Coordinates of C-alpha atoms in Angstrom, one line a residue:
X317 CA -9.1 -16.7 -3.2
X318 CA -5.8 -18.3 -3.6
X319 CA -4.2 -19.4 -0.5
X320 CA -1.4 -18.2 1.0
X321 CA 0.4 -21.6 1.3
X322 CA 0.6 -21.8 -2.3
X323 CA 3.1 -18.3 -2.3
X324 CA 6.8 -18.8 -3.0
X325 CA 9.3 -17.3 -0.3
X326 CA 12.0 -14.7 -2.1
X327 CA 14.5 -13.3 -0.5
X328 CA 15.7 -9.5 -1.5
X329 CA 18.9 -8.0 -0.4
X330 CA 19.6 -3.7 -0.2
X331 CA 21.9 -1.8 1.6
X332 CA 23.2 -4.4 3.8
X333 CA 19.8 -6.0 4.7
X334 CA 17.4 -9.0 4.0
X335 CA 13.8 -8.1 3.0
X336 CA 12.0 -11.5 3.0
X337 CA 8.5 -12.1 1.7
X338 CA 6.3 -13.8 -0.9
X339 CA 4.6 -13.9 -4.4
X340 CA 2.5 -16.0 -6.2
X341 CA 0.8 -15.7 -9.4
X342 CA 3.5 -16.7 -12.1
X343 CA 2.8 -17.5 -15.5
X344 CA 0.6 -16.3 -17.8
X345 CA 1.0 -13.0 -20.4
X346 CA 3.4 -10.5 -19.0
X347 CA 1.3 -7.5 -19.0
X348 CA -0.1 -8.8 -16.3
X349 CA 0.0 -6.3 -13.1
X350 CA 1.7 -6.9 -10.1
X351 CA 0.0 -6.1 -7.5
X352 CA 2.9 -4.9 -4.2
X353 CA 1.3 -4.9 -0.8
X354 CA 3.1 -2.7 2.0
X355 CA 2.3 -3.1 5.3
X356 CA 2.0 0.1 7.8
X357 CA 5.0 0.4 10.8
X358 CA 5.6 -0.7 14.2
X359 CA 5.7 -3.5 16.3
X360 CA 2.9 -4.9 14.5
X361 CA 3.1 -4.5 11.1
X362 CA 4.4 -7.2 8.9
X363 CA 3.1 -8.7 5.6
X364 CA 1.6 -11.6 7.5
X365 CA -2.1 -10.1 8.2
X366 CA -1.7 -9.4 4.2
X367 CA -1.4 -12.6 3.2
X368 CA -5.6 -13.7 2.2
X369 CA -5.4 -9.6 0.3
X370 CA -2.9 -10.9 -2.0
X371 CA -4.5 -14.2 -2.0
X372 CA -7.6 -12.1 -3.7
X373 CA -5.5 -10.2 -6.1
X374 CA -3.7 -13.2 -7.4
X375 CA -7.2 -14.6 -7.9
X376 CA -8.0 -12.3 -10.0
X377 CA -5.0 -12.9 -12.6
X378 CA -2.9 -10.6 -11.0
X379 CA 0.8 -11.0 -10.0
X380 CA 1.6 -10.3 -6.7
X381 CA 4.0 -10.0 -3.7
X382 CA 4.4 -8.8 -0.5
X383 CA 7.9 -8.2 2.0
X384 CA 8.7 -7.0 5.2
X385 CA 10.6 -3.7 5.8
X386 CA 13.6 -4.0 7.6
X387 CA 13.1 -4.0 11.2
X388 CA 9.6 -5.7 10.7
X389 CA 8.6 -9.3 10.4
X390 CA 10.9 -11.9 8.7
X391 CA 13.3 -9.4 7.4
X392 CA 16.8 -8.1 9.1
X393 CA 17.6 -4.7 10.4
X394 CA 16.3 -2.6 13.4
X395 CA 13.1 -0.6 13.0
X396 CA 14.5 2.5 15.1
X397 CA 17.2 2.6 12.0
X398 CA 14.5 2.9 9.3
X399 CA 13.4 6.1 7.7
X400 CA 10.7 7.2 4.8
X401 CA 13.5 7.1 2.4
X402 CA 15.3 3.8 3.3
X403 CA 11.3 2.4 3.4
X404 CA 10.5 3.8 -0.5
X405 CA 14.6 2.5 -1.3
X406 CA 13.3 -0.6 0.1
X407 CA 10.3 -1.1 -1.9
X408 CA 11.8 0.3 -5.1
X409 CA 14.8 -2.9 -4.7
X410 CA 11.8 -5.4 -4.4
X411 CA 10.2 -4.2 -7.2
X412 CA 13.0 -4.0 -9.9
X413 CA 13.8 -7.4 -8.9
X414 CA 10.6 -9.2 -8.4
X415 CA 7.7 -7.4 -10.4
X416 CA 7.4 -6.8 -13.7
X417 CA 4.4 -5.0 -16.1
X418 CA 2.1 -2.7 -14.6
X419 CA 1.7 -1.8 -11.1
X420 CA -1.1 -1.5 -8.6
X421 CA 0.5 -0.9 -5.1
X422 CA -1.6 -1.0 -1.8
X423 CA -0.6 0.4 1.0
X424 CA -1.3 0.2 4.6
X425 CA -0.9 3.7 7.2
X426 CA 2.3 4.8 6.5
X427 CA 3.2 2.9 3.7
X428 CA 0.6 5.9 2.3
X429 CA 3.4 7.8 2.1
X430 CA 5.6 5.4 0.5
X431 CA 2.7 4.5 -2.3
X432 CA 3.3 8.2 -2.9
X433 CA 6.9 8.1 -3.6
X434 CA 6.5 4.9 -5.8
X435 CA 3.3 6.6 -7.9
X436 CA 6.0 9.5 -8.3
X437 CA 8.9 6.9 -9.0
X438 CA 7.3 4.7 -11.7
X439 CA 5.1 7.4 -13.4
X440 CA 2.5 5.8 -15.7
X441 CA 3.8 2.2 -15.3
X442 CA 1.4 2.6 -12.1
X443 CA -2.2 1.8 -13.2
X444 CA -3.8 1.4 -9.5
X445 CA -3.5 2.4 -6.2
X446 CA -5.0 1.6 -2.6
X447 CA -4.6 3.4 0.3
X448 CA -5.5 1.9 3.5
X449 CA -6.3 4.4 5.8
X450 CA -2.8 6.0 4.8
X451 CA -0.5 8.9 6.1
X452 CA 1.7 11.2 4.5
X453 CA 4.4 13.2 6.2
X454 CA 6.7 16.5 5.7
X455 CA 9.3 17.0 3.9
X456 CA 11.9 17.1 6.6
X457 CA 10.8 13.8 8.1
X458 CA 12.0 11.7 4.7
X459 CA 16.1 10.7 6.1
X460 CA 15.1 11.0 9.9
X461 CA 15.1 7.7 11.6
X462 CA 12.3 6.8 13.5
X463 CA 14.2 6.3 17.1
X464 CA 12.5 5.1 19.9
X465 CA 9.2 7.4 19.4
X466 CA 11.1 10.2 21.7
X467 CA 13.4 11.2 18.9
X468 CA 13.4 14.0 16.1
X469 CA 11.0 11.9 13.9
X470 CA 8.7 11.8 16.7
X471 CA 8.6 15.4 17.3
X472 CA 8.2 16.5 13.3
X473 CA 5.1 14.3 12.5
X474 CA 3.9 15.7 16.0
X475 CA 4.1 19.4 15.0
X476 CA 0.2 20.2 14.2
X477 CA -0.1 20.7 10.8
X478 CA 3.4 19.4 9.7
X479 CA 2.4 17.0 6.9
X480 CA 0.2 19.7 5.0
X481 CA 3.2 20.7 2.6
X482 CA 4.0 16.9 2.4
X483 CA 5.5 16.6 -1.6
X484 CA 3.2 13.1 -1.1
X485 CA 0.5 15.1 -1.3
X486 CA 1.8 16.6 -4.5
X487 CA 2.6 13.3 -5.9
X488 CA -1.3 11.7 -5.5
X489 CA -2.3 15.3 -7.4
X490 CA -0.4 14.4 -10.0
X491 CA -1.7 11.0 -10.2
X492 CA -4.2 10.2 -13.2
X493 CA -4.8 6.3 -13.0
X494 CA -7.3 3.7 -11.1
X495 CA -7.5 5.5 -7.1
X496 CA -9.4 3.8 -4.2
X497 CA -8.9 5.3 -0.5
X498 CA -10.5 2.6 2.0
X499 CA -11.3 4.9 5.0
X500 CA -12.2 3.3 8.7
X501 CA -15.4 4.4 10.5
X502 CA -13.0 4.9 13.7
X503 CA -9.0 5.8 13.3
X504 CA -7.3 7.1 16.6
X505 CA -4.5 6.9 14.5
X506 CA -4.9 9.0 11.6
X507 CA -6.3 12.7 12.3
X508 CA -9.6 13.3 9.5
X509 CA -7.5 15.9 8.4
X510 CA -4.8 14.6 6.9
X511 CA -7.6 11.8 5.9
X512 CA -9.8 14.3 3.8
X513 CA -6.2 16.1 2.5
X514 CA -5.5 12.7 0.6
X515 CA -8.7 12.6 -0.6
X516 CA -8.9 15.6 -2.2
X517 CA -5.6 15.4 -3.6
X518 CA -6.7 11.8 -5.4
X519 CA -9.8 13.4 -6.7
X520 CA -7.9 16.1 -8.8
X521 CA -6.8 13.7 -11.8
X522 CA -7.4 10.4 -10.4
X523 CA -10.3 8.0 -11.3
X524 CA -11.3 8.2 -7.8
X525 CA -13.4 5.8 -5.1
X526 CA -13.7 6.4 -1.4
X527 CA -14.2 3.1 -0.2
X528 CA -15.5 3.3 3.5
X529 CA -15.4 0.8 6.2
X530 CA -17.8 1.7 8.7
X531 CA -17.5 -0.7 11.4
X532 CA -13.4 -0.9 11.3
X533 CA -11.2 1.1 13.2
X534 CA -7.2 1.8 12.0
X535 CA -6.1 -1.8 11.4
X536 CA -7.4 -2.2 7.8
X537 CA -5.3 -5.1 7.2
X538 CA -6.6 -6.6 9.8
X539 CA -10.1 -5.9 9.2
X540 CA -9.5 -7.5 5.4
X541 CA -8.0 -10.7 6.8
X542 CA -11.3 -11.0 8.7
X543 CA -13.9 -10.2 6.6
X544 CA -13.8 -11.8 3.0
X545 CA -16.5 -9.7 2.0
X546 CA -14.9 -6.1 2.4
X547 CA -11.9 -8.1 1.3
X548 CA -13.4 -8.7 -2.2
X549 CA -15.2 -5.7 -2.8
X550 CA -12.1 -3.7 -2.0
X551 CA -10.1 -5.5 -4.9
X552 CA -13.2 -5.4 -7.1
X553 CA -12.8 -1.8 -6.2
X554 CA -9.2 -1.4 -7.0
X555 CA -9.4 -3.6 -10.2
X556 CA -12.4 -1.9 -12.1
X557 CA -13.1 1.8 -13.4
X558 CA -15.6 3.8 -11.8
X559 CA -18.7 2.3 -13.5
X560 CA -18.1 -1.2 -11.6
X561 CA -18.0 -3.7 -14.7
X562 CA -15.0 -2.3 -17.0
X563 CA -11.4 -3.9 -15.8
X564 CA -8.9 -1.0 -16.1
X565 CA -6.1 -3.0 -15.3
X566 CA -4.4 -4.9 -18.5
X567 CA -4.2 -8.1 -18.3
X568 CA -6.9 -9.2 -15.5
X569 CA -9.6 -11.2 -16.3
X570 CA -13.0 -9.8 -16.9
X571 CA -15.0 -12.6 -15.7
X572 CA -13.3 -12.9 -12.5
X573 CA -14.2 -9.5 -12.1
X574 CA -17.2 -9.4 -9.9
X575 CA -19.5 -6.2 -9.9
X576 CA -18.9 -3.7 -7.0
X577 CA -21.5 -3.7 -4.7

């Protein structure tokens, strides 16, 4: 694994905030993917438990980066002032400036919804996904800010059964590249619903692998700064086709490629 000390700081600037993170991993051919980890929301969420992930993507030959939203970790802005659309915007600024070649992007809770968008967004330039016990949410939520958790946002992704016409759900249809859906044993947060919707919408054109985490609850980027073991097999997961040996990402090495368990 690389380690994190040896990631450069960036700083990216959009719509009147600073979104701060790292990357590491220069050099080398430029088809090379670059691999964008997004962290879930809250309090709590920050790039900073995704720090040994990207250290094991980089490992592997693989650009890589990861930033704080605004309103989260190192970055400027209030997170009652964000919204599904600022958080995609976001992510799209990052990546025009800072990534280059292909794309895997990983994302973590609700950042499921915001690997959507981008899968939509970039089209084919996206070679890889992984979703981290993800969400996806309706339509109406996408400009709401998420308040205080008693505001309008609050109340739409609290409406049973809101998120089933979600266009994210549309978007990982439509998906045809690399697909891996790490799923907790426990998730308070996440109802199996919307859980098993995702995954049947990644198995329609995707080269798809349910990767489950029996022993984890919600917190998956927690669980993979803690165990280097799920932590590797999940990028050997992300990084090779469905047979377990053949790299479908350009550019990554196949001897650093370890067989999936």
């Amino acid at each position: 694994m690389t380690e994190p000390s040896s990631f450069a700081p960036f700083v990216a600037e959009y719509d009147g905030e600073l979104l701060r993170g790292v990357y590491g991993g220069d050099g080398g051919p430029d088809d090379r993917p670059t691999v964008v980890l997004l962290h879930g929301a809250g309090v709590l969420g920050s790039k900073e438990r995704l720090l040994p992930l990207l250290g094991e993507f980089v490992a592997r030959g693989c650009r890589g980066l990861a930033f704080d939203f605004s309103g989260h970790g190192e970055s400027s802005g209030e997170l009652r002032e964000l919204t599904l659309r600022r958080r995609f915007e976001q992510a799209v600024a990052v990546i025009d400036t800072r990534a280059c070649g292909p794309l895997v992007l990983v994302g973590f809770s609700m950042s499921g919804q915001t690997v959507a968008d981008l899968a939509r967004h970039y089209g084919k330039r996206v070679v890889a996904l992984g979703m981290c016990a993800p969400a996806v949410y309706a339509a109406e939520a996408w400009d709401v800010p998420f308040g205080d958790g008693d505001g309008r946002f609050s109340e739409i992704i609290r409406t049973p059964d809101s998120w089933r016409a979600s266009p994210a759900l549309d978007a990982l249809r439509a998906y045809e590249g690399r697909a891996v859906l790490a799923v907790p044993g426990t998730d308070t947060i996440i109802p199996p619903a919307v859980t098993e919707a995702i995954q049947q919408a990644l198995a329609t054109r995707a080269q798809f692998t349910r990767f489950d985490l029996p022993e984890a609850e919600h917190m998956l980027g927690q669980w993979f700064r803690e165990h280097a073991d799920d932590r590797r097999d999940f990028v050997n997961e992300v990084l090779t086709g469905p047979t377990g040996r053949r790299p479908i990402v350009s550019g990554v090495r196949e001897d650093e490629v370890t067989e999936v368990k």
